[in-house]
Amino acid sequence: MMLTTEPLRWGGALLLSAGYLALCLRIWHTRRAANGKDTPADWLVAYASQTGNAEYLARRSAETLVTGGLQARAICISRLDDATLAGATNILFVASTYGEGDAPDTAARFAGRLMAKGADSHHLAHLHYAVLALGDDNYINYCGFGRALDAWLASQGATRLFERIDVDKNSAAALAEWQHHVGRLAGTFDAPDWEAPAYGEWRIGERLLLNPGSAGAPLYRLSLVPAGGPLPAWEAGDLAQVSPPADPDHPREYSIASLPQEGRLELLVRLQRREDGTPGAASGWLCEGAATGIDDGDLVHLRLRAHERFRLGANARRPLIAIGNGSGLAGLRALLKARIHAGEHANWLLFGERQIRHDFLLREELLGWQDAGWLQRLDLAFSRDPDSTGGADGVDRRGADRRYVQHLLREQAAQVTEWIAGGAAIYVCGSLQGMAGGVHDALTEILGSTVLEQLVADGRYRRDVY
Ligand SMILES: Cc1cc2nc3c(=O)[nH]c(=O)nc-3n(C[C@H](O)[C@H](O)[C@H](O)COP(=O)(O)OP(=O)(O)OC[C@H]3O[C@@H](n4cnc5c(N)ncnc54)[C@H](O)[C@@H]3O)c2cc1C
Ligand SMILES: Cc1cc2nc3c(=O)[nH]c(=O)nc-3n(C[C@H](O)[C@H](O)[C@H](O)COP(=O)(O)O)c2cc1C
């Protein structure tokens, strides 16, 4: 289905060329910056982070080093190039792992370019390093990227300051071990513990099933309010962590769907079922277990987590291409709502689900935004509909020819190129399996890998995928 309200005013061949020229200049400039523009501190703490854990720990580590009188700063691994590596003598790496043992998005270029260098070149013989590898041992490739990074650094002749520390699901013991090592390097043992923020008590005021009759699992819109005290602040793109009563030490992340100005914290939660039919620990509690009610509902332990990489940030005034599926609409809705609050009209949503009849989530709101001109383009792919374009060509496409958001992107390739040339940023939210990879491949085809890499480096291609 393709619903377009008004043509893009800022289109046109001249602007298109100017946009591309600007992007090419930017690529050239970034590469030129490889010649050592950043004077390295004595110590760098480089983070490879997707949703902010590694970044948080890198910043705390740098602070500890500074407390000990060392000159140290935390930097994103995307800013570590040949020149920075050649000039640095001590680097602590804090690296998470994504996908199936992959590097986080911000580290993709580092992994692809630098780590592709053959072993035993000894060009890092001057470097001392340590690696804190974040991961989750439910994944087959546990701490895969941190391990690969550690092995690569050693193969380039760099010297370990101490053995790599692997952290399973933010294990407090592993983090304390790292903190002890960093304290020793800094010569300070009295640095305060890096405690995670405490959970607050919330109640579910309202729980609404968004997809009655769906062939997929039920998806609920939950509206939460603090059990006491004021609503805390957050920004579009941020996450809520819920500690489920059945598994309190392992919080689950949810993208926040609302803005504080709306007076409530909304989540879109898919009820997960395990193979034996039992509901997921957190989604089961949120969607079925917890009693609702602002005054007398069950207490939900929840804390907010800033997700810097998925906020609008420097993209606030750029056109927005929002792409997602299923519960991924949560993060995209918050971003779009923030854009509307800020009076920004250049918004394009590409969204995929199963059937238009049951799964057109937030239908009234999205169509209302489109009618009011807040969504300049709205493209929908319903993969299980006979004609998933939403048209009526009578062709039964069930089976092999299912259409997803990545197909919409390919069909709209010219517009995607035009929007990017016009300065747009791309935000992707939803399934890692299937959607995020398919979208990434389609964008690579349309824009080329160099441009896409540059968009990542410039923070114009951001993902919150799970
Ligand atoms: C950044 C981020 C944002 C997210 N945003 C959202 C969102 O907006 N909406 C949303 O619905 N979800 C979101 N998620 C997913 C969410 O965090 C949870 O993973 C999801 O709700 C499932 O958690 P659960 O506790 O219900 O299920 P779990 O109990 O963790 O089970 C989940 C699955 O894991 C397997 N599993 C786990 N434990 C066992 C076991 N003991 N035996 C057998 N199988 C097991 C099963 O396959 C099961 O289906 C997000 C995740 C991330 C990382
Ligand atoms: C979609 C997804 C995929 C993940 N894949 C892996 C993996 O393959 N191996 C692993 O050890 N951890 C994996 N993790 C766990 C993360 O590495 C871990 O949660 C880490 O603390 C995230 O840190 P960050 O917020 O800095 O990105 C994955 C997490 C998510 C959400």
PDB file of C-alpha atoms and ligand atoms in Angstrom, residues 51 98 239 244 252-255 268-270 272-275 279-284 307 327-328 330 464-466, ligand 1:
ATOM      1  CA  THR A  51      22.182   0.261  23.097  1.00  0.00           C
ATOM      2  CA  TYR A  98      25.095  -8.031  18.342  1.00  0.00           C
ATOM      3  CA  LEU A 239      14.266   2.301  26.378  1.00  0.00           C
ATOM      4  CA  PRO A 244      10.046  -9.449  35.691  1.00  0.00           C
ATOM      5  CA  ARG A 252      14.137  -7.027  29.492  1.00  0.00           C
ATOM      6  CA  GLU A 253      14.320  -3.972  27.273  1.00  0.00           C
ATOM      7  CA  TYR A 254      11.299  -2.274  25.669  1.00  0.00           C
ATOM      8  CA  SER A 255      11.295   0.696  23.295  1.00  0.00           C
ATOM      9  CA  LEU A 268       4.042  -1.970  22.646  1.00  0.00           C
ATOM     10  CA  VAL A 269       4.666  -5.468  23.963  1.00  0.00           C
ATOM     11  CA  ARG A 270       4.334  -8.704  22.019  1.00  0.00           C
ATOM     12  CA  GLN A 272       6.066 -14.226  23.679  1.00  0.00           C
ATOM     13  CA  ARG A 273       5.516 -17.902  24.225  1.00  0.00           C
ATOM     14  CA  ARG A 274       8.190 -20.472  24.804  1.00  0.00           C
ATOM     15  CA  GLU A 275       8.246 -23.789  23.004  1.00  0.00           C
ATOM     16  CA  PRO A 279       4.490 -17.186  28.413  1.00  0.00           C
ATOM     17  CA  GLY A 280       7.784 -15.254  28.368  1.00  0.00           C
ATOM     18  CA  ALA A 281       8.912 -14.032  31.780  1.00  0.00           C
ATOM     19  CA  ALA A 282       8.544 -10.314  31.075  1.00  0.00           C
ATOM     20  CA  SER A 283       6.037 -10.165  28.223  1.00  0.00           C
ATOM     21  CA  GLY A 284       3.806 -12.691  30.008  1.00  0.00           C
ATOM     22  CA  HIS A 307      19.417   5.277  24.286  1.00  0.00           C
ATOM     23  CA  SER A 327       6.446  -3.941  17.998  1.00  0.00           C
ATOM     24  CA  GLY A 328       9.182  -1.842  16.358  1.00  0.00           C
ATOM     25  CA  ALA A 330       6.895   1.643  19.415  1.00  0.00           C
ATOM     26  CA  ASP A 464      17.098  -0.296  17.517  1.00  0.00           C
ATOM     27  CA  VAL A 465      16.641  -3.901  16.494  1.00  0.00           C
ATOM     28  CA  TYR A 466      16.215  -7.002  18.630  1.00  0.00           C
TER      29      TYR A 466
HETATM   30  C1  LIG B   1      16.740  -2.864  22.463  1.00  0.00           C
HETATM   31  C2  LIG B   1      15.532  -3.760  22.597  1.00  0.00           C
HETATM   32  C3  LIG B   1      14.257  -3.238  22.450  1.00  0.00           C
HETATM   33  C4  LIG B   1      13.140  -4.073  22.540  1.00  0.00           C
HETATM   34  N1  LIG B   1      11.894  -3.536  22.367  1.00  0.00           N
HETATM   35  C5  LIG B   1      10.813  -4.323  22.435  1.00  0.00           C
HETATM   36  C6  LIG B   1       9.493  -3.773  22.244  1.00  0.00           C
HETATM   37  O1  LIG B   1       9.316  -2.558  22.031  1.00  0.00           O
HETATM   38  N2  LIG B   1       8.430  -4.622  22.302  1.00  0.00           N
HETATM   39  C7  LIG B   1       8.586  -5.973  22.540  1.00  0.00           C
HETATM   40  O2  LIG B   1       7.581  -6.687  22.591  1.00  0.00           O
HETATM   41  N3  LIG B   1       9.826  -6.510  22.727  1.00  0.00           N
HETATM   42  C8  LIG B   1      10.933  -5.719  22.695  1.00  0.00           C
HETATM   43  N4  LIG B   1      12.170  -6.271  22.909  1.00  0.00           N
HETATM   44  C9  LIG B   1      12.263  -7.696  23.282  1.00  0.00           C
HETATM   45  C10 LIG B   1      12.076  -7.846  24.807  1.00  0.00           C
HETATM   46  O3  LIG B   1      13.175  -7.254  25.494  1.00  0.00           O
HETATM   47  C11 LIG B   1      12.022  -9.297  25.297  1.00  0.00           C
HETATM   48  O4  LIG B   1      13.124  -9.990  24.790  1.00  0.00           O
HETATM   49  C12 LIG B   1      10.751 -10.011  24.903  1.00  0.00           C
HETATM   50  O5  LIG B   1       9.620  -9.343  25.444  1.00  0.00           O
HETATM   51  C13 LIG B   1      10.765 -11.451  25.413  1.00  0.00           C
HETATM   52  O6  LIG B   1      10.999 -11.438  26.796  1.00  0.00           O
HETATM   53  P1  LIG B   1      10.217 -12.444  27.768  1.00  0.00           P
HETATM   54  O7  LIG B   1      10.785 -12.261  29.130  1.00  0.00           O
HETATM   55  O8  LIG B   1       8.759 -12.288  27.614  1.00  0.00           O
HETATM   56  O9  LIG B   1      10.590 -13.817  27.180  1.00  0.00           O
HETATM   57  P2  LIG B   1      11.691 -14.846  27.741  1.00  0.00           P
HETATM   58  O10 LIG B   1      11.193 -15.502  28.972  1.00  0.00           O
HETATM   59  O11 LIG B   1      12.992 -14.159  27.823  1.00  0.00           O
HETATM   60  O12 LIG B   1      11.666 -15.822  26.510  1.00  0.00           O
HETATM   61  C14 LIG B   1      11.906 -15.299  25.204  1.00  0.00           C
HETATM   62  C15 LIG B   1      12.238 -16.409  24.270  1.00  0.00           C
HETATM   63  O13 LIG B   1      13.503 -16.899  24.673  1.00  0.00           O
HETATM   64  C16 LIG B   1      13.514 -18.282  24.674  1.00  0.00           C
HETATM   65  N5  LIG B   1      13.722 -18.734  26.064  1.00  0.00           N
HETATM   66  C17 LIG B   1      14.139 -17.938  27.072  1.00  0.00           C
HETATM   67  N6  LIG B   1      14.277 -18.623  28.182  1.00  0.00           N
HETATM   68  C18 LIG B   1      13.954 -19.899  27.904  1.00  0.00           C
HETATM   69  C19 LIG B   1      13.896 -21.076  28.664  1.00  0.00           C
HETATM   70  N7  LIG B   1      14.217 -21.099  29.957  1.00  0.00           N
HETATM   71  N8  LIG B   1      13.509 -22.203  28.042  1.00  0.00           N
HETATM   72  C20 LIG B   1      13.189 -22.186  26.734  1.00  0.00           C
HETATM   73  N9  LIG B   1      13.234 -21.095  25.978  1.00  0.00           N
HETATM   74  C21 LIG B   1      13.590 -19.975  26.545  1.00  0.00           C
HETATM   75  C22 LIG B   1      12.214 -18.685  24.050  1.00  0.00           C
HETATM   76  O14 LIG B   1      12.434 -18.830  22.666  1.00  0.00           O
HETATM   77  C23 LIG B   1      11.284 -17.554  24.304  1.00  0.00           C
HETATM   78  O15 LIG B   1      10.282 -17.420  23.332  1.00  0.00           O
HETATM   79  C24 LIG B   1      13.295  -5.461  22.814  1.00  0.00           C
HETATM   80  C25 LIG B   1      14.580  -5.968  22.977  1.00  0.00           C
HETATM   81  C26 LIG B   1      15.686  -5.143  22.874  1.00  0.00           C
HETATM   82  C27 LIG B   1      17.053  -5.729  23.065  1.00  0.00           C
END
